[in-house]
């Protein structure tokens, strides 16, 4: 059973994240979405609301599970028996960040990170962009999965 943990703060979960999970499902038997905590970011939506949203999005997808975790991503991966970490890359900036996380996670645990390039049409979408629109009560329906 090939399992991948897809970690992130998902504050909120976007159609870019959704696309990575869907494409991850063609590579892995199970994708576990891990809602973690980025110590450098102050969260906007409470963890319970983020969990609920993501659970609703994948309610009909048997090969997806959603968990919340505190602490290190590799510890969550081990707990969930995921042999891989799955992440999406949109840009050169993402690449540098992903490279150092992947190196650190591999060194700490032996767990490999699998990176998927985001589709070009989603490359501009970020949770921070969606948060900004939410703050000003703008339409975000084209940026987040419909549930
Ligand atoms: O939404 P993000 O910012 O892409 O998510 C980043 C996240 C939560 C995956 C990252 O900050 C993380 O792994 N946090 C847990 C702490 C950890 O494991 N740090 C070591 C990785 S170098």
Coordinates of N, CA and C and ligand atoms in Angstrom, one line a residue:
X1 N 0.9 -1.2 0.0 CA 0.0 0.0 0.0 C 0.9 1.3 0.0
X2 N 0.8 2.0 -1.1 CA 1.6 3.2 -1.2 C 0.8 4.4 -0.6
X3 N 1.3 5.0 0.4 CA 0.6 6.1 1.1 C 1.4 7.4 1.0
X4 N 0.8 8.5 0.7 CA 1.5 9.8 0.8 C 0.8 10.7 1.7
X5 N 1.6 11.4 2.5 CA 1.0 12.5 3.3 C 1.1 13.8 2.5
X6 N 0.0 14.5 2.3 CA 0.1 15.8 1.7 C -0.1 16.9 2.8
X7 N 1.0 17.4 3.3 CA 0.9 18.4 4.4 C 0.8 19.8 3.9
X8 N 0.2 20.6 4.8 CA 0.1 22.1 4.5 C -0.7 22.7 5.5
X9 N -0.7 24.1 5.4 CA -1.6 24.7 6.4 C -3.0 24.9 5.8
X10 N -3.2 24.9 4.5 CA -4.5 24.9 3.8 C -5.4 25.9 4.4
X11 N -5.0 27.1 4.4 CA -5.7 28.2 5.1 C -6.1 29.3 4.1
X12 N -7.0 29.0 3.2 CA -7.8 27.8 3.0 C -7.3 26.9 1.9
X13 N -7.9 25.7 1.8 CA -7.6 24.7 0.7 C -8.1 25.3 -0.6
X14 N -7.2 25.3 -1.6 CA -7.5 25.9 -2.9 C -7.7 24.9 -4.0
X15 N -8.1 25.3 -5.2 CA -8.2 24.4 -6.3 C -6.8 23.9 -6.7
X16 N -5.8 24.7 -6.4 CA -4.4 24.2 -6.7 C -4.1 23.0 -5.8
X17 N -4.5 23.1 -4.5 CA -4.3 21.9 -3.6 C -5.1 20.7 -4.1
X18 N -6.3 21.0 -4.5 CA -7.2 20.0 -4.9 C -6.6 19.2 -6.1
X19 N -6.1 20.0 -7.1 CA -5.5 19.3 -8.3 C -4.3 18.4 -7.9
X20 N -3.5 18.9 -6.9 CA -2.4 18.1 -6.5 C -2.8 16.8 -5.9
X21 N -3.9 16.8 -5.1 CA -4.4 15.6 -4.4 C -4.9 14.7 -5.5
X22 N -5.7 15.2 -6.4 CA -6.3 14.3 -7.5 C -5.2 13.7 -8.3
X23 N -4.2 14.4 -8.7 CA -3.1 13.8 -9.4 C -2.2 12.9 -8.6
X24 N -2.1 13.2 -7.3 CA -1.4 12.3 -6.3 C -2.1 10.9 -6.3
X25 N -3.4 10.9 -6.4 CA -4.2 9.7 -6.4 C -3.9 8.7 -7.5
X26 N -3.3 9.3 -8.6 CA -2.9 8.4 -9.7 C -1.6 7.8 -9.4
X27 N -0.9 8.3 -8.4 CA 0.5 7.7 -8.0 C 0.4 6.8 -6.8
X28 N -0.5 7.2 -5.9 CA -0.5 6.5 -4.6 C -1.9 5.8 -4.3
X29 N -1.9 4.8 -3.5 CA -3.1 4.1 -3.1 C -4.0 5.0 -2.2
X30 N -3.3 5.8 -1.4 CA -4.0 6.6 -0.4 C -3.3 7.9 -0.3
X31 N -4.0 9.0 -0.2 CA -3.4 10.3 0.1 C -4.0 10.8 1.4
X32 N -3.2 11.1 2.3 CA -3.6 11.7 3.6 C -3.3 13.1 3.6
X33 N -4.4 13.9 3.7 CA -4.2 15.4 3.8 C -3.9 15.8 5.2
X34 N -2.7 16.3 5.5 CA -2.3 16.6 6.9 C -2.4 18.1 7.1
X35 N -3.3 18.5 7.9 CA -3.4 20.0 8.2 C -2.5 20.3 9.3
X36 N -1.4 20.9 9.0 CA -0.3 21.2 10.0 C -0.2 22.6 10.4
X37 N 0.9 23.0 11.0 CA 1.0 24.3 11.5 C 2.3 24.8 11.0
X38 N 2.3 25.9 10.3 CA 3.5 26.6 9.8 C 3.8 27.7 10.8
X39 N 4.9 27.5 11.5 CA 5.3 28.4 12.6 C 5.5 29.8 12.1
X40 N 5.8 30.0 10.8 CA 6.0 31.3 10.3 C 4.8 32.0 9.9
X41 N 3.6 31.3 10.0 CA 2.4 31.9 9.5 C 1.4 31.9 10.6
X42 N 0.6 33.1 10.7 CA -0.4 33.2 11.6 C -1.7 32.7 10.9
X43 N -2.4 31.7 11.6 CA -3.5 31.1 10.8 C -4.8 32.1 10.8
X44 N -5.5 32.0 9.7 CA -6.7 32.8 9.5 C -7.9 32.0 9.9
X45 N -8.1 30.9 9.3 CA -9.3 30.1 9.6 C -8.9 29.1 10.8
X46 N -9.8 28.9 11.7 CA -9.5 27.9 12.8 C -9.3 26.5 12.2
X47 N -8.5 25.8 12.9 CA -8.2 24.4 12.4 C -9.4 23.6 12.2
X48 N -10.4 23.7 13.1 CA -11.6 22.9 12.9 C -12.4 23.2 11.6
X49 N -12.4 24.5 11.3 CA -13.1 24.9 10.0 C -12.3 24.4 8.8
X50 N -11.0 24.5 8.9 CA -10.2 24.0 7.8 C -10.4 22.5 7.6
X51 N -10.4 21.7 8.7 CA -10.7 20.3 8.6 C -12.0 20.0 8.0
X52 N -13.0 20.7 8.5 CA -14.4 20.4 8.0 C -14.5 20.7 6.5
X53 N -13.9 21.8 6.1 CA -14.0 22.1 4.6 C -13.3 21.0 3.8
X54 N -12.1 20.6 4.2 CA -11.4 19.6 3.4 C -12.1 18.3 3.4
X55 N -12.7 17.9 4.6 CA -13.4 16.6 4.7 C -14.6 16.6 3.8
X56 N -15.3 17.8 3.7 CA -16.5 17.9 2.8 C -16.1 17.8 1.4
X57 N -14.9 18.4 1.0 CA -14.5 18.4 -0.4 C -14.2 16.9 -0.9
X58 N -13.7 16.1 0.1 CA -13.3 14.7 -0.3 C -14.3 13.7 0.3
X59 N -15.5 14.1 0.6 CA -16.4 13.2 1.3 C -16.6 11.9 0.5
X60 N -16.6 12.0 -0.9 CA -16.9 10.9 -1.7 C -15.6 10.2 -2.2
X61 N -14.5 10.6 -1.7 CA -13.2 10.0 -2.2 C -12.7 9.1 -1.1
X62 N -12.8 7.8 -1.4 CA -12.5 6.8 -0.4 C -10.9 6.7 -0.1
X63 N -10.2 7.2 -1.1 CA -8.7 7.0 -1.0 C -8.1 8.3 -0.4
X64 N -8.9 9.2 0.1 CA -8.4 10.4 0.8 C -8.8 10.4 2.3
X65 N -7.9 10.6 3.1 CA -8.2 10.9 4.6 C -7.7 12.2 5.0
X66 N -8.3 12.8 6.0 CA -7.9 14.1 6.4 C -7.5 14.1 7.9
X67 N -6.3 14.5 8.3 CA -5.9 14.6 9.7 C -5.4 16.0 10.0
X68 N -5.4 16.3 11.3 CA -4.7 17.5 11.7 C -3.6 17.1 12.6
X69 N -2.5 17.8 12.5 CA -1.3 17.4 13.4 C -0.6 18.7 13.9
X70 N 0.0 18.4 15.0 CA 0.9 19.4 15.6 C 2.3 18.8 15.5
X71 N 3.3 19.6 15.5 CA 4.7 19.1 15.5 C 5.2 18.8 14.1
X72 N 6.1 17.9 14.0 CA 6.9 17.7 12.7 C 6.0 16.9 11.7
X73 N 6.2 17.3 10.5 CA 5.5 16.6 9.4 C 5.9 15.1 9.3
X74 N 7.2 14.9 9.5 CA 7.7 13.5 9.4 C 7.1 12.6 10.5
X75 N 6.8 13.2 11.7 CA 6.2 12.4 12.7 C 4.8 12.0 12.4
X76 N 4.1 13.0 11.7 CA 2.7 12.7 11.3 C 2.8 11.6 10.2
X77 N 3.7 11.7 9.3 CA 3.9 10.7 8.2 C 4.1 9.3 8.8
X78 N 5.0 9.3 9.8 CA 5.3 8.0 10.4 C 4.0 7.4 11.1
X79 N 3.3 8.3 11.8 CA 2.1 7.9 12.6 C 1.1 7.3 11.6
X80 N 1.0 8.0 10.4 CA -0.1 7.6 9.4 C 0.5 6.5 8.5
X81 N 1.7 6.0 8.7 CA 2.3 5.0 7.9 C 2.4 5.4 6.4
X82 N 2.7 6.7 6.2 CA 2.9 7.2 4.9 C 4.4 7.1 4.5
X83 N 4.7 6.5 3.4 CA 6.1 6.3 3.0 C 6.6 7.6 2.2
X84 N 5.7 8.4 1.8 CA 6.0 9.6 1.0 C 5.4 10.8 1.5
X85 N 6.0 11.9 1.2 CA 5.4 13.3 1.4 C 5.1 13.8 0.0
X86 N 3.9 14.3 -0.2 CA 3.6 14.9 -1.5 C 3.4 16.4 -1.3
X87 N 4.0 17.2 -2.3 CA 3.9 18.6 -2.2 C 3.8 19.1 -3.7
X88 N 3.2 20.3 -3.8 CA 3.1 20.9 -5.1 C 4.1 22.1 -5.2
X89 N 4.6 22.3 -6.4 CA 5.5 23.4 -6.7 C 4.9 24.3 -7.8
X90 N 4.9 25.6 -7.5 CA 4.3 26.6 -8.4 C 5.4 27.4 -9.1
X91 N 6.5 27.6 -8.4 CA 7.5 28.6 -8.9 C 8.9 28.3 -8.4
X92 N 9.8 29.1 -8.8 CA 11.2 28.9 -8.4 C 11.3 29.2 -6.9
X93 N 10.5 30.1 -6.4 CA 10.5 30.4 -5.0 C 10.0 29.2 -4.2
X94 N 9.0 28.6 -4.7 CA 8.5 27.4 -4.0 C 9.6 26.3 -4.0
X95 N 10.2 26.2 -5.2 CA 11.2 25.1 -5.4 C 12.3 25.2 -4.3
X96 N 12.8 26.4 -4.0 CA 13.9 26.5 -3.0 C 13.4 26.1 -1.6
X97 N 12.2 26.5 -1.3 CA 11.6 26.2 0.0 C 11.3 24.7 0.1
X98 N 10.8 24.1 -1.0 CA 10.5 22.7 -1.0 C 11.8 21.9 -0.9
X99 N 12.8 22.3 -1.6 CA 14.1 21.6 -1.6 C 14.6 21.5 -0.2
X100 N 14.6 22.6 0.6 CA 15.2 22.5 1.9 C 14.3 21.7 2.9
X101 N 13.0 21.8 2.7 CA 12.1 20.9 3.5 C 12.3 19.5 3.2
X102 N 12.4 19.2 1.9 CA 12.5 17.8 1.5 C 13.9 17.2 2.0
X103 N 14.9 18.0 1.9 CA 16.2 17.6 2.4 C 16.1 17.3 3.9
X104 N 15.5 18.3 4.7 CA 15.5 18.1 6.1 C 14.6 16.9 6.5
X105 N 13.5 16.7 5.8 CA 12.6 15.6 6.1 C 13.3 14.3 5.8
X106 N 14.0 14.2 4.7 CA 14.7 13.0 4.3 C 15.8 12.6 5.3
X107 N 16.5 13.7 5.7 CA 17.6 13.5 6.6 C 17.1 13.0 8.0
X108 N 16.0 13.6 8.4 CA 15.4 13.2 9.7 C 14.8 11.9 9.8
X109 N 14.2 11.4 8.6 CA 13.3 10.2 8.7 C 13.5 9.2 7.6
X110 N 14.2 9.6 6.5 CA 14.3 8.7 5.4 C 13.1 8.7 4.5
X111 N 12.1 9.6 4.8 CA 10.9 9.7 4.0 C 11.2 10.6 2.8
X112 N 10.8 10.1 1.7 CA 11.0 10.8 0.4 C 9.9 11.8 0.1
X113 N 10.2 12.9 -0.5 CA 9.2 13.8 -0.9 C 9.0 13.7 -2.4
X114 N 7.8 13.7 -2.8 CA 7.4 13.7 -4.2 C 6.8 15.0 -4.6
X115 N 7.4 15.7 -5.5 CA 6.9 17.0 -5.9 C 6.2 17.0 -7.2
X116 N 5.0 17.6 -7.3 CA 4.3 17.7 -8.6 C 4.3 19.2 -8.9
X117 N 4.5 19.5 -10.2 CA 4.4 20.9 -10.6 C 2.9 21.2 -10.7
X118 N 2.6 22.4 -10.2 CA 1.2 22.8 -10.4 C 0.9 23.1 -11.8
X119 N -0.3 22.9 -12.2 CA -0.7 23.3 -13.6 C -0.5 24.8 -13.7
X120 N -0.1 25.2 -14.9 CA 0.2 26.6 -15.2 C -1.0 27.5 -14.8
X121 N -2.2 27.0 -15.1 CA -3.4 27.9 -14.9 C -3.6 28.1 -13.4
X122 N -3.0 27.2 -12.5 CA -3.2 27.4 -11.1 C -2.0 28.0 -10.4
X123 N -1.0 28.3 -11.2 CA 0.3 28.7 -10.5 C 0.2 30.0 -9.7
X124 N -0.8 30.9 -10.1 CA -0.9 32.2 -9.4 C -1.7 32.0 -8.1
X125 N -2.4 30.9 -7.9 CA -3.3 30.7 -6.8 C -2.5 30.3 -5.5
X126 N -2.8 31.1 -4.5 CA -2.2 30.8 -3.2 C -3.3 31.0 -2.1
X127 N -3.1 30.3 -1.0 CA -4.0 30.5 0.2 C -4.0 32.0 0.6
X128 N -2.8 32.6 0.5 CA -2.7 34.0 1.0 C -3.5 34.9 0.1
X129 N -3.6 34.7 -1.2 CA -4.4 35.5 -2.1 C -5.9 35.3 -1.8
X130 N -6.3 34.0 -1.5 CA -7.7 33.8 -1.2 C -8.0 34.4 0.1
X131 N -7.1 34.4 1.1 CA -7.4 35.0 2.4 C -7.6 36.5 2.2
X132 N -6.8 37.2 1.4 CA -7.0 38.6 1.1 C -8.3 38.9 0.6
X133 N -8.8 38.1 -0.4 CA -10.1 38.3 -1.0 C -11.2 38.1 0.1
X134 N -11.0 37.1 0.9 CA -12.0 36.8 2.0 C -12.1 38.0 2.9
X135 N -11.0 38.5 3.3 CA -11.0 39.7 4.2 C -11.8 40.8 3.7
X136 N -11.8 41.0 2.3 CA -12.5 42.1 1.7 C -13.9 41.7 1.1
X137 N -14.3 40.5 1.6 CA -15.6 40.0 1.1 C -15.8 39.9 -0.4
X138 N -14.7 39.5 -1.1 CA -14.7 39.3 -2.5 C -15.0 37.8 -2.9
X139 N -15.4 37.6 -4.1 CA -15.8 36.3 -4.5 C -14.5 35.4 -4.6
X140 N -14.6 34.2 -4.0 CA -13.4 33.3 -4.1 C -13.9 32.0 -4.7
X141 N -15.1 32.0 -5.3 CA -15.6 30.7 -5.7 C -14.8 30.0 -6.8
X142 N -14.1 30.8 -7.6 CA -13.3 30.3 -8.7 C -11.9 29.8 -8.2
X143 N -11.6 30.0 -6.9 CA -10.3 29.7 -6.4 C -10.3 28.5 -5.4
X144 N -11.5 28.1 -4.9 CA -11.6 27.1 -3.9 C -12.6 26.0 -4.5
X145 N -12.3 24.7 -4.1 CA -13.2 23.7 -4.6 C -14.7 23.9 -4.1
X146 N -15.6 23.5 -5.0 CA -17.0 23.7 -4.6 C -17.4 22.4 -3.8
X147 N -18.2 22.6 -2.7 CA -18.6 21.4 -1.9 C -20.1 21.3 -1.9
Ligands
LIG1 O1 1.0 25.7 3.9 P1 2.5 25.5 3.9 O2 3.1 26.7 4.4 O3 3.0 25.1 2.6 O4 2.8 24.3 4.9 C1 4.0 24.2 5.5 C2 4.1 23.0 6.4 C3 2.9 23.0 7.4 C4 4.0 21.7 5.6 C5 5.5 23.1 7.1 O5 5.5 24.3 7.8 C6 5.7 22.0 8.1 O6 6.1 20.9 7.7 N1 5.5 22.3 9.4 C7 5.7 21.3 10.4 C8 7.0 21.5 11.1 C9 8.1 20.7 10.4 O7 7.9 19.5 10.1 N2 9.2 21.4 10.1 C10 10.3 20.7 9.4 C11 10.2 20.8 7.9 S1 11.7 21.5 7.4

